[in-house]
């Protein structure tokens, strides 16, 4: 269920806070599936959760807003690092991936928001 905006884009987000061991990734997957977002979510060794999703910008914003507000997602998000990129179209569906490297090994996301 997209939002009808039509513009497909990629969201790269890293959630900081109490987001591991509480079912946060599963809630993100449910939200992504509800709004027609494809991509993946995974825990990072740093204790954060990383999300890469593609879809209509409005749908991605709804997923992001819901996670920030804690509505329907367990745990508590303290901060979110966000980067908007062009969509690649590489994803089919949305999955929970195995744990990733510490954030220090990742490309630093764009401006901090939270």
One Martini backbone bead per residue (centre of mass of N, CA, C, O) as a GRO file, in nm:
protein
  114
    1UNK     BB    1   0.081   0.046   0.032
    2UNK     BB    2   0.099   0.330  -0.092
    3UNK     BB    3   0.083   0.699  -0.138
    4UNK     BB    4   0.100   0.817  -0.455
    5UNK     BB    5   0.364   0.996  -0.536
    6UNK     BB    6   0.580   0.810  -0.735
    7UNK     BB    7   0.851   0.861  -0.596
    8UNK     BB    8   1.145   0.688  -0.622
    9UNK     BB    9   1.345   0.589  -0.335
   10UNK     BB   10   1.619   0.597  -0.103
   11UNK     BB   11   1.665   0.467   0.229
   12UNK     BB   12   1.910   0.554   0.479
   13UNK     BB   13   1.911   0.412   0.813
   14UNK     BB   14   2.002   0.492   1.161
   15UNK     BB   15   1.927   0.349   1.471
   16UNK     BB   16   1.913   0.485   1.793
   17UNK     BB   17   1.904   0.286   2.092
   18UNK     BB   18   1.642   0.069   2.194
   19UNK     BB   19   1.671  -0.173   1.914
   20UNK     BB   20   1.771  -0.436   2.055
   21UNK     BB   21   1.594  -0.720   2.160
   22UNK     BB   22   1.265  -0.606   2.082
   23UNK     BB   23   1.156  -0.628   1.764
   24UNK     BB   24   1.219  -0.395   1.559
   25UNK     BB   25   1.273  -0.535   1.282
   26UNK     BB   26   0.989  -0.666   1.260
   27UNK     BB   27   0.835  -0.398   1.260
   28UNK     BB   28   0.969  -0.281   1.009
   29UNK     BB   29   0.877  -0.500   0.815
   30UNK     BB   30   0.573  -0.454   0.850
   31UNK     BB   31   0.576  -0.161   0.753
   32UNK     BB   32   0.699  -0.207   0.475
   33UNK     BB   33   0.475  -0.395   0.374
   34UNK     BB   34   0.237  -0.198   0.415
   35UNK     BB   35   0.395   0.040   0.219
   36UNK     BB   36   0.572  -0.092  -0.019
   37UNK     BB   37   0.860  -0.168   0.086
   38UNK     BB   38   1.189  -0.226  -0.008
   39UNK     BB   39   1.448  -0.445   0.145
   40UNK     BB   40   1.628  -0.382   0.463
   41UNK     BB   41   1.723  -0.516   0.794
   42UNK     BB   42   1.974  -0.454   1.067
   43UNK     BB   43   2.206  -0.528   1.282
   44UNK     BB   44   2.460  -0.378   1.474
   45UNK     BB   45   2.746  -0.400   1.663
   46UNK     BB   46   2.678  -0.102   1.796
   47UNK     BB   47   2.340  -0.124   1.856
   48UNK     BB   48   2.216  -0.074   1.591
   49UNK     BB   49   1.990   0.008   1.315
   50UNK     BB   50   1.957  -0.087   0.973
   51UNK     BB   51   1.815   0.084   0.682
   52UNK     BB   52   1.703  -0.031   0.352
   53UNK     BB   53   1.486   0.155   0.132
   54UNK     BB   54   1.228   0.123  -0.124
   55UNK     BB   55   1.014   0.384  -0.268
   56UNK     BB   56   0.794   0.584  -0.186
   57UNK     BB   57   0.848   0.859  -0.013
   58UNK     BB   58   0.590   0.853   0.164
   59UNK     BB   59   0.634   0.563   0.270
   60UNK     BB   60   0.911   0.610   0.400
   61UNK     BB   61   0.814   0.833   0.592
   62UNK     BB   62   0.616   0.656   0.750
   63UNK     BB   63   0.818   0.459   0.862
   64UNK     BB   64   1.000   0.667   1.000
   65UNK     BB   65   0.785   0.805   1.182
   66UNK     BB   66   0.700   0.549   1.336
   67UNK     BB   67   0.976   0.484   1.455
   68UNK     BB   68   1.026   0.751   1.603
   69UNK     BB   69   0.749   0.741   1.778
   70UNK     BB   70   0.682   0.423   1.856
   71UNK     BB   71   0.455   0.333   1.671
   72UNK     BB   72   0.460  -0.012   1.655
   73UNK     BB   73   0.745  -0.001   1.808
   74UNK     BB   74   0.984  -0.129   1.972
   75UNK     BB   75   1.136   0.050   2.185
   76UNK     BB   76   1.390   0.325   2.152
   77UNK     BB   77   1.432   0.619   1.976
   78UNK     BB   78   1.682   0.868   1.975
   79UNK     BB   79   1.815   0.840   1.681
   80UNK     BB   80   1.856   0.950   1.327
   81UNK     BB   81   2.010   0.848   1.038
   82UNK     BB   82   1.994   1.018   0.713
   83UNK     BB   83   1.959   0.896   0.363
   84UNK     BB   84   1.911   1.015   0.037
   85UNK     BB   85   1.854   0.819  -0.262
   86UNK     BB   86   1.867   0.661  -0.534
   87UNK     BB   87   1.710   0.424  -0.687
   88UNK     BB   88   1.782   0.078  -0.802
   89UNK     BB   89   1.575  -0.184  -0.799
   90UNK     BB   90   1.705  -0.451  -0.637
   91UNK     BB   91   1.441  -0.511  -0.480
   92UNK     BB   92   1.248  -0.793  -0.333
   93UNK     BB   93   1.112  -0.703  -0.091
   94UNK     BB   94   1.146  -0.776   0.270
   95UNK     BB   95   1.429  -0.806   0.499
   96UNK     BB   96   1.611  -0.986   0.738
   97UNK     BB   97   1.930  -0.949   0.833
   98UNK     BB   98   2.217  -1.004   0.922
   99UNK     BB   99   2.456  -0.895   1.085
  100UNK     BB  100   2.661  -0.619   1.103
  101UNK     BB  101   2.880  -0.395   1.114
  102UNK     BB  102   3.015  -0.151   1.234
  103UNK     BB  103   2.968   0.177   1.164
  104UNK     BB  104   3.273   0.251   1.109
  105UNK     BB  105   3.252   0.066   0.830
  106UNK     BB  106   3.059   0.267   0.727
  107UNK     BB  107   2.904   0.482   0.562
  108UNK     BB  108   2.831   0.792   0.629
  109UNK     BB  109   2.566   0.943   0.687
  110UNK     BB  110   2.384   1.189   0.682
  111UNK     BB  111   2.204   1.383   0.839
  112UNK     BB  112   2.096   1.448   1.148
  113UNK     BB  113   1.800   1.302   1.305
  114UNK     BB  114   1.589   1.342   1.621
   0.00000   0.00000   0.00000
